[in-house]
mmCIF file with all atom_site columns, C-alpha atoms in Angstrom:
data_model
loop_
_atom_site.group_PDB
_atom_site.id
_atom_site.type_symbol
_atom_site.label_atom_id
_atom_site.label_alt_id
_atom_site.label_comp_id
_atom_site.label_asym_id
_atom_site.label_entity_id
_atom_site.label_seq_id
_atom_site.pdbx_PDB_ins_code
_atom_site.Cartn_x
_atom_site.Cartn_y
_atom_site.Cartn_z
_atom_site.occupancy
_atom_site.B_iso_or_equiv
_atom_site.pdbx_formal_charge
_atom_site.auth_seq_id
_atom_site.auth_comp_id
_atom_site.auth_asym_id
_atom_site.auth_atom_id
_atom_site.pdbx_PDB_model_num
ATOM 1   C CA . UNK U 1 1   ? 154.548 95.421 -29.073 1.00 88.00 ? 1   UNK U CA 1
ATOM 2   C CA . UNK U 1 2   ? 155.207 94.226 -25.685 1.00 93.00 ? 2   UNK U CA 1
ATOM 3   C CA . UNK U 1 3   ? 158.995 95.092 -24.176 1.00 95.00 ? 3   UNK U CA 1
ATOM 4   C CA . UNK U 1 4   ? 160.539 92.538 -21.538 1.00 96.00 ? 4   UNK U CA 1
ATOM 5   C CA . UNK U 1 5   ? 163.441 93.940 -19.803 1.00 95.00 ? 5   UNK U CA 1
ATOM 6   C CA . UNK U 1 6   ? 165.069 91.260 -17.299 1.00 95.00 ? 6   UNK U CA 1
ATOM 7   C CA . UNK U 1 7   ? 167.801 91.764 -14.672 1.00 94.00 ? 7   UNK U CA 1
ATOM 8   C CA . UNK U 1 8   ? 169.271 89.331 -11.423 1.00 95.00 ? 8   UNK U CA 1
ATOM 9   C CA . UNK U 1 9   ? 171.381 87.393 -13.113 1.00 93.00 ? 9   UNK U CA 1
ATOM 10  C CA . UNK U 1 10  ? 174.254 86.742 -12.228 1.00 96.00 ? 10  UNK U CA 1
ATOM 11  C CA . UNK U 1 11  ? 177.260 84.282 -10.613 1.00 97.00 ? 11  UNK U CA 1
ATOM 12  C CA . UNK U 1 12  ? 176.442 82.341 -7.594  1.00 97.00 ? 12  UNK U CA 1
ATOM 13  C CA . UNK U 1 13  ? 177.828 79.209 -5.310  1.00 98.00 ? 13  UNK U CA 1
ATOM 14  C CA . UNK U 1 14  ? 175.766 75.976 -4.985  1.00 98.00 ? 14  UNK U CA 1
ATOM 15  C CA . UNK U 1 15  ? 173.511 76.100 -2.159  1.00 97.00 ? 15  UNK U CA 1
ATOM 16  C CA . UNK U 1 16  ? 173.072 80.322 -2.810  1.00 98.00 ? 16  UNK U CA 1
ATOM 17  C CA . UNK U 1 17  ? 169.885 82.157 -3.937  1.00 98.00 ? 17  UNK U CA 1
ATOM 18  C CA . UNK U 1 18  ? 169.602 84.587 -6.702  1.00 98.00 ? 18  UNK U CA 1
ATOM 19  C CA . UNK U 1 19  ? 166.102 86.948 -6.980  1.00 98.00 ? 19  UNK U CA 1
ATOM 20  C CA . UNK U 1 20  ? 165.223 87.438 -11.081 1.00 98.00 ? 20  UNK U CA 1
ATOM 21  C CA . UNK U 1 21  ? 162.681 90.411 -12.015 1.00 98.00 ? 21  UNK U CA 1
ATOM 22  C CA . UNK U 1 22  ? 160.995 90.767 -15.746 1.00 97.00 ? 22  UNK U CA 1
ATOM 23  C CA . UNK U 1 23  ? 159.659 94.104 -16.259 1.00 96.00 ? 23  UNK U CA 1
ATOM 24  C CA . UNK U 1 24  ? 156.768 94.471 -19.331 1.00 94.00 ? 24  UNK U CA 1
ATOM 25  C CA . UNK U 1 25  ? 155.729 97.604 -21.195 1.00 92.00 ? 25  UNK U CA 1
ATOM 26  C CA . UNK U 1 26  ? 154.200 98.802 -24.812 1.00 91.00 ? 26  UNK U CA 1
ATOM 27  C CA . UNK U 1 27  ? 151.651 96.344 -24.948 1.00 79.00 ? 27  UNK U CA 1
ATOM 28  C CA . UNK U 1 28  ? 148.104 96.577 -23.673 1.00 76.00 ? 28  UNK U CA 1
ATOM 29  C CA . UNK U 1 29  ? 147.292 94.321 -20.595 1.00 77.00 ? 29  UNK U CA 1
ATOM 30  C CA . UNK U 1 30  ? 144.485 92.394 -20.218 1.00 79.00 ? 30  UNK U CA 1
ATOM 31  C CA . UNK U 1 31  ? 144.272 88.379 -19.663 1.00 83.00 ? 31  UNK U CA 1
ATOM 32  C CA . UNK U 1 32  ? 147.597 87.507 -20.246 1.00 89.00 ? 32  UNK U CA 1
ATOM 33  C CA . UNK U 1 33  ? 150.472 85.166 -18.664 1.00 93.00 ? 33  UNK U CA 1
ATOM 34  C CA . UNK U 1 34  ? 154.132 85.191 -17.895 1.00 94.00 ? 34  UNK U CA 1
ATOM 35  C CA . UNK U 1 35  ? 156.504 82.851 -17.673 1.00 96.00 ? 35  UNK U CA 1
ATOM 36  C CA . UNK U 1 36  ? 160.196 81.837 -17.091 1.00 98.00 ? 36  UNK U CA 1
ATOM 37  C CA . UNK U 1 37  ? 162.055 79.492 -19.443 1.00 98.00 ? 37  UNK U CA 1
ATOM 38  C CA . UNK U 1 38  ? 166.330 78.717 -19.493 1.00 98.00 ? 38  UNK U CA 1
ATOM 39  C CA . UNK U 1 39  ? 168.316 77.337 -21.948 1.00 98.00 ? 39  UNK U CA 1
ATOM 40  C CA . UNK U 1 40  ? 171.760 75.795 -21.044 1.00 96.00 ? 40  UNK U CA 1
ATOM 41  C CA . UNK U 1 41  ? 174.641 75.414 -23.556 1.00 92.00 ? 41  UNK U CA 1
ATOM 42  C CA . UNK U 1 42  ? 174.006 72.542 -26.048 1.00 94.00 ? 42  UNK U CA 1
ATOM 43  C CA . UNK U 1 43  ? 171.124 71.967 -24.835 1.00 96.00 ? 43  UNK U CA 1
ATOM 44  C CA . UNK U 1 44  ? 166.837 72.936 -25.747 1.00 96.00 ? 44  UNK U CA 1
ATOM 45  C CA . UNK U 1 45  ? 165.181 75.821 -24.044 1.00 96.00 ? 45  UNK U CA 1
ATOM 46  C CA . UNK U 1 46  ? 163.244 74.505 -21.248 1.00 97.00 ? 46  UNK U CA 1
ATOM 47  C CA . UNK U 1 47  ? 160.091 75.422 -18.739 1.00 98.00 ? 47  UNK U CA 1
ATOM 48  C CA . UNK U 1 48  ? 161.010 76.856 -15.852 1.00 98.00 ? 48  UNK U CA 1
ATOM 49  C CA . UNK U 1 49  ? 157.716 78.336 -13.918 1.00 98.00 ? 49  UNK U CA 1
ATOM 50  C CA . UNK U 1 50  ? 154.588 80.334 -15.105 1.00 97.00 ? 50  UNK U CA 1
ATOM 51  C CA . UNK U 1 51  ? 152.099 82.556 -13.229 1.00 95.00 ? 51  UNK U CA 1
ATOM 52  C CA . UNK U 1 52  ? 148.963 84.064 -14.860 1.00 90.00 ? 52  UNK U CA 1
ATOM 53  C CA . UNK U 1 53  ? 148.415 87.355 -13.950 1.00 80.00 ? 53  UNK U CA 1
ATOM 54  C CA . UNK U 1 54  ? 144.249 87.430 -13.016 1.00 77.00 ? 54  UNK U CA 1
ATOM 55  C CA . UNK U 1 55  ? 144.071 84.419 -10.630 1.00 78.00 ? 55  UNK U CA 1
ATOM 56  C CA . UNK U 1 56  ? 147.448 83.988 -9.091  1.00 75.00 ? 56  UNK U CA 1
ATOM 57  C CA . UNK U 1 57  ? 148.080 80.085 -10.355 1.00 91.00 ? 57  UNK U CA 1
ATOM 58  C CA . UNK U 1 58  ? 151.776 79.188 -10.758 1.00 95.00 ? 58  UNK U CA 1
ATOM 59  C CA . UNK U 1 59  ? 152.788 76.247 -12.333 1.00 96.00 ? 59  UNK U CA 1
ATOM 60  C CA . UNK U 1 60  ? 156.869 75.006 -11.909 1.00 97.00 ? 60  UNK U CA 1
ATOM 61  C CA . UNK U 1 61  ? 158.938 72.325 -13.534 1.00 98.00 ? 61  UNK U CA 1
ATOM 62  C CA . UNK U 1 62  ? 159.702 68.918 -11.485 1.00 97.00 ? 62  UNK U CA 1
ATOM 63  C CA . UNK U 1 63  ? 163.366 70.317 -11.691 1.00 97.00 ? 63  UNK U CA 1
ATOM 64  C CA . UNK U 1 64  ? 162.791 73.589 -9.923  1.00 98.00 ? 64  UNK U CA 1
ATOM 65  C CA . UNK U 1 65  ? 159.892 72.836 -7.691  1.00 98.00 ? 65  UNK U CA 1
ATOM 66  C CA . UNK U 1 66  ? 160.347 73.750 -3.232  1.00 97.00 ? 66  UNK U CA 1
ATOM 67  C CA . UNK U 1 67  ? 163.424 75.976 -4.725  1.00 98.00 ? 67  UNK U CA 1
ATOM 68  C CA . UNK U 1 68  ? 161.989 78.185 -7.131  1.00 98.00 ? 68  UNK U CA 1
ATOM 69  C CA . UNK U 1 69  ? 159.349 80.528 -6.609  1.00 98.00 ? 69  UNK U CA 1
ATOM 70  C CA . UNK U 1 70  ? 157.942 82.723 -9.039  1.00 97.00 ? 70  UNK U CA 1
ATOM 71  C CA . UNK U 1 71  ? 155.586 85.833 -8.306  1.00 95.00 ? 71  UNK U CA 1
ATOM 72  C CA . UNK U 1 72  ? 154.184 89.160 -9.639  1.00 92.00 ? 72  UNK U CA 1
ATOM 73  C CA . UNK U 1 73  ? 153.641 92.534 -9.203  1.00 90.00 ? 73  UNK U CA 1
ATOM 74  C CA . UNK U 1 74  ? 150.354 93.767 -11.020 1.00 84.00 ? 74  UNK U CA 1
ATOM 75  C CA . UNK U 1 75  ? 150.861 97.253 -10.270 1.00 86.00 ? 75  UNK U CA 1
ATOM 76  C CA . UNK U 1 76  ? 154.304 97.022 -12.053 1.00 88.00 ? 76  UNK U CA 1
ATOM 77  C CA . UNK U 1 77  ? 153.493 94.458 -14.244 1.00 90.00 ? 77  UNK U CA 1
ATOM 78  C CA . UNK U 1 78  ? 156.694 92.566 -13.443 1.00 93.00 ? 78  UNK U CA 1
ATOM 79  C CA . UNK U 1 79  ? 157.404 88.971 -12.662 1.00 95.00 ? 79  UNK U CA 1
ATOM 80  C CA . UNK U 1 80  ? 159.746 87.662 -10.336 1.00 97.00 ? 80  UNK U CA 1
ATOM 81  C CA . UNK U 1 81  ? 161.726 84.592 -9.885  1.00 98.00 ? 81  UNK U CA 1
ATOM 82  C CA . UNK U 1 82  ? 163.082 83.540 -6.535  1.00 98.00 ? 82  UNK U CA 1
ATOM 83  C CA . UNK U 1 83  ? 165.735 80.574 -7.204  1.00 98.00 ? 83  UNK U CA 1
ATOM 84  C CA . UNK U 1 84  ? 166.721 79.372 -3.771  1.00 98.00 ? 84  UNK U CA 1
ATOM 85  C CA . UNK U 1 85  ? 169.554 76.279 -3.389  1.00 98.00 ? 85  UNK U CA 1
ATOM 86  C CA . UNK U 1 86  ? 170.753 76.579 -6.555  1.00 98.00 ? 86  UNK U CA 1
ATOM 87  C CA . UNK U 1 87  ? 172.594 73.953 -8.111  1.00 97.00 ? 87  UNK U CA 1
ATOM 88  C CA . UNK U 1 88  ? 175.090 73.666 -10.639 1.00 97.00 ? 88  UNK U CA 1
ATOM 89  C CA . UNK U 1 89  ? 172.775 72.126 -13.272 1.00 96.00 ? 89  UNK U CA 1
ATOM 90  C CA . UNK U 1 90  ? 170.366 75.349 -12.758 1.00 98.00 ? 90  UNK U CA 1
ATOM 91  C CA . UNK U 1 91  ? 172.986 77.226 -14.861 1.00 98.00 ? 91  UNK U CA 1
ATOM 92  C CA . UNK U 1 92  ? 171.543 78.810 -18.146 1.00 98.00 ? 92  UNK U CA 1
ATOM 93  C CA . UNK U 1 93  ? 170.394 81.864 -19.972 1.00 98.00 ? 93  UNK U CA 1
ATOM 94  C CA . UNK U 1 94  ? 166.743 82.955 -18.177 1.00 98.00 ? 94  UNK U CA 1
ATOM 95  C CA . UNK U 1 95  ? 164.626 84.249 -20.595 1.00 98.00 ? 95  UNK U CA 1
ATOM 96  C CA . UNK U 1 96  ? 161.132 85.491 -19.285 1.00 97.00 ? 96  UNK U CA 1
ATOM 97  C CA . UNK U 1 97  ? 158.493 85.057 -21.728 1.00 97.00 ? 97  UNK U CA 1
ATOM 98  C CA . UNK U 1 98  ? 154.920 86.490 -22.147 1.00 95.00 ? 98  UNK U CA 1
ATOM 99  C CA . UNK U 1 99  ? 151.418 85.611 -23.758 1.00 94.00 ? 99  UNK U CA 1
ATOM 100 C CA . UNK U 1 100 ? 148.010 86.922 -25.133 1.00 92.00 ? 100 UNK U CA 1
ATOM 101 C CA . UNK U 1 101 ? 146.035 84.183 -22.860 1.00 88.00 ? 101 UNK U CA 1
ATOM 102 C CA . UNK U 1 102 ? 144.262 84.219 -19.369 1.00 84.00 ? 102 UNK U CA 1
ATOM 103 C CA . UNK U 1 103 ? 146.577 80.841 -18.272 1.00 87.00 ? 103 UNK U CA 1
ATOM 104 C CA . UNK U 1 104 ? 149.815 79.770 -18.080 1.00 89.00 ? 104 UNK U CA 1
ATOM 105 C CA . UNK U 1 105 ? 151.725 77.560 -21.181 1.00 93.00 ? 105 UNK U CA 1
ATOM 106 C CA . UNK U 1 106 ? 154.886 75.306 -20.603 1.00 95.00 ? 106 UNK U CA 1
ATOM 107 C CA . UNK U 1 107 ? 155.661 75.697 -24.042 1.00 96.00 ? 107 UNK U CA 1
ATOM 108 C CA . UNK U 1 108 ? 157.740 77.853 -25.381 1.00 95.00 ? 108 UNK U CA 1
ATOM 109 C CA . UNK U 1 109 ? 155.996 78.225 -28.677 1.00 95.00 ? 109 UNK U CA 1
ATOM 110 C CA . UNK U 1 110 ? 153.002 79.537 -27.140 1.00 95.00 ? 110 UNK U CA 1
ATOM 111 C CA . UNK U 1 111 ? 154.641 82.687 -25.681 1.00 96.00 ? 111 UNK U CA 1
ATOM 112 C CA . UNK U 1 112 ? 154.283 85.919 -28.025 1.00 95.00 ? 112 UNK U CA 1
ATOM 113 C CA . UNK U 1 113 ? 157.126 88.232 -26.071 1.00 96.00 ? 113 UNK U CA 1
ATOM 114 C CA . UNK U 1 114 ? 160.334 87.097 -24.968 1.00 97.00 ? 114 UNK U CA 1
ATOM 115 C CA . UNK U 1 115 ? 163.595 89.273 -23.011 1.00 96.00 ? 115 UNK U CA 1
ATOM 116 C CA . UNK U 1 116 ? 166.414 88.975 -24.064 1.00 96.00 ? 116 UNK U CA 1
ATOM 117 C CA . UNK U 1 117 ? 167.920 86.550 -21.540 1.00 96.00 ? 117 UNK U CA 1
ATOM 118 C CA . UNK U 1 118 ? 169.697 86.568 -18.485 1.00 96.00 ? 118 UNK U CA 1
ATOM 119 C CA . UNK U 1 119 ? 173.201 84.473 -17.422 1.00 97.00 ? 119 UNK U CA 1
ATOM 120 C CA . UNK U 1 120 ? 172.678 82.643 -14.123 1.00 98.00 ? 120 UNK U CA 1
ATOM 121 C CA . UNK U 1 121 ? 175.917 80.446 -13.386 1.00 98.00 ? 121 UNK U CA 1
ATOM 122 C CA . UNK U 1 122 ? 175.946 78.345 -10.357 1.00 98.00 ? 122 UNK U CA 1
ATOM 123 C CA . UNK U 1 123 ? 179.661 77.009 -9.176  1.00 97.00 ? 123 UNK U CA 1
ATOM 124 C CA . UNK U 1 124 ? 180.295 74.082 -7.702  1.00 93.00 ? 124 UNK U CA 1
#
């Protein structure tokens, strides 16, 4: 049973930058990949970026892409998200997610692990 513990939330102004870290443990790591998903109020959760964890190839949503950067540490097997010029529409729960498979999904039903969320609110 894989754990994912998240933390960097928090509030922020538009235009301000906000550094996310996921943190795994319990499971057994082999080929696997991470991602980052966000739901807002009212609306469906929604792809953020992905990374797989053998070959660095990241993957990022239309929406987030030259502001968001996602990496990872193998040693700590944690993932990061760097969210740079945030905007007010970026505001939603982060969840990070994590699956049994060498690449990278956009889909949220293809993730076997998720946190348990993370408030990022961007003011106008």
């Amino acid at each position: 049973q894989v754990q994912l513990v998240e933390s960097g939330g928090g509030l922020v102004q538009a235009g301000g930058s906000l550094r996310l870290s996921c943190a795994a443990s319990g499971g057994t790591f082999g080929n696997y990949a991470m991602g980052w998903f966000r739901q807002a109020p009212g609306k469906e959760r929604e792809f953020v970026a992905a990374i797989n964890w053998s070959v660095p190839h990241t993957y990022y949503a239309d929406s987030v892409k030259g502001r968001f950067t996602i990496s990872r540490d193998n040693a700590k097997i944690t993932v990061y998200l760097q969210m740079n010029s945030l905007k007010p529409e970026d505001t939603a729960v982060y969840y990070c997610a994590f699956r049994y498979n060498s690449w990278y999904s956009s889909k949220w039903y293809e993730y076997h692990y998720w946190g348990q969320g993370t408030q990022v609110t961007v003011s106008s």
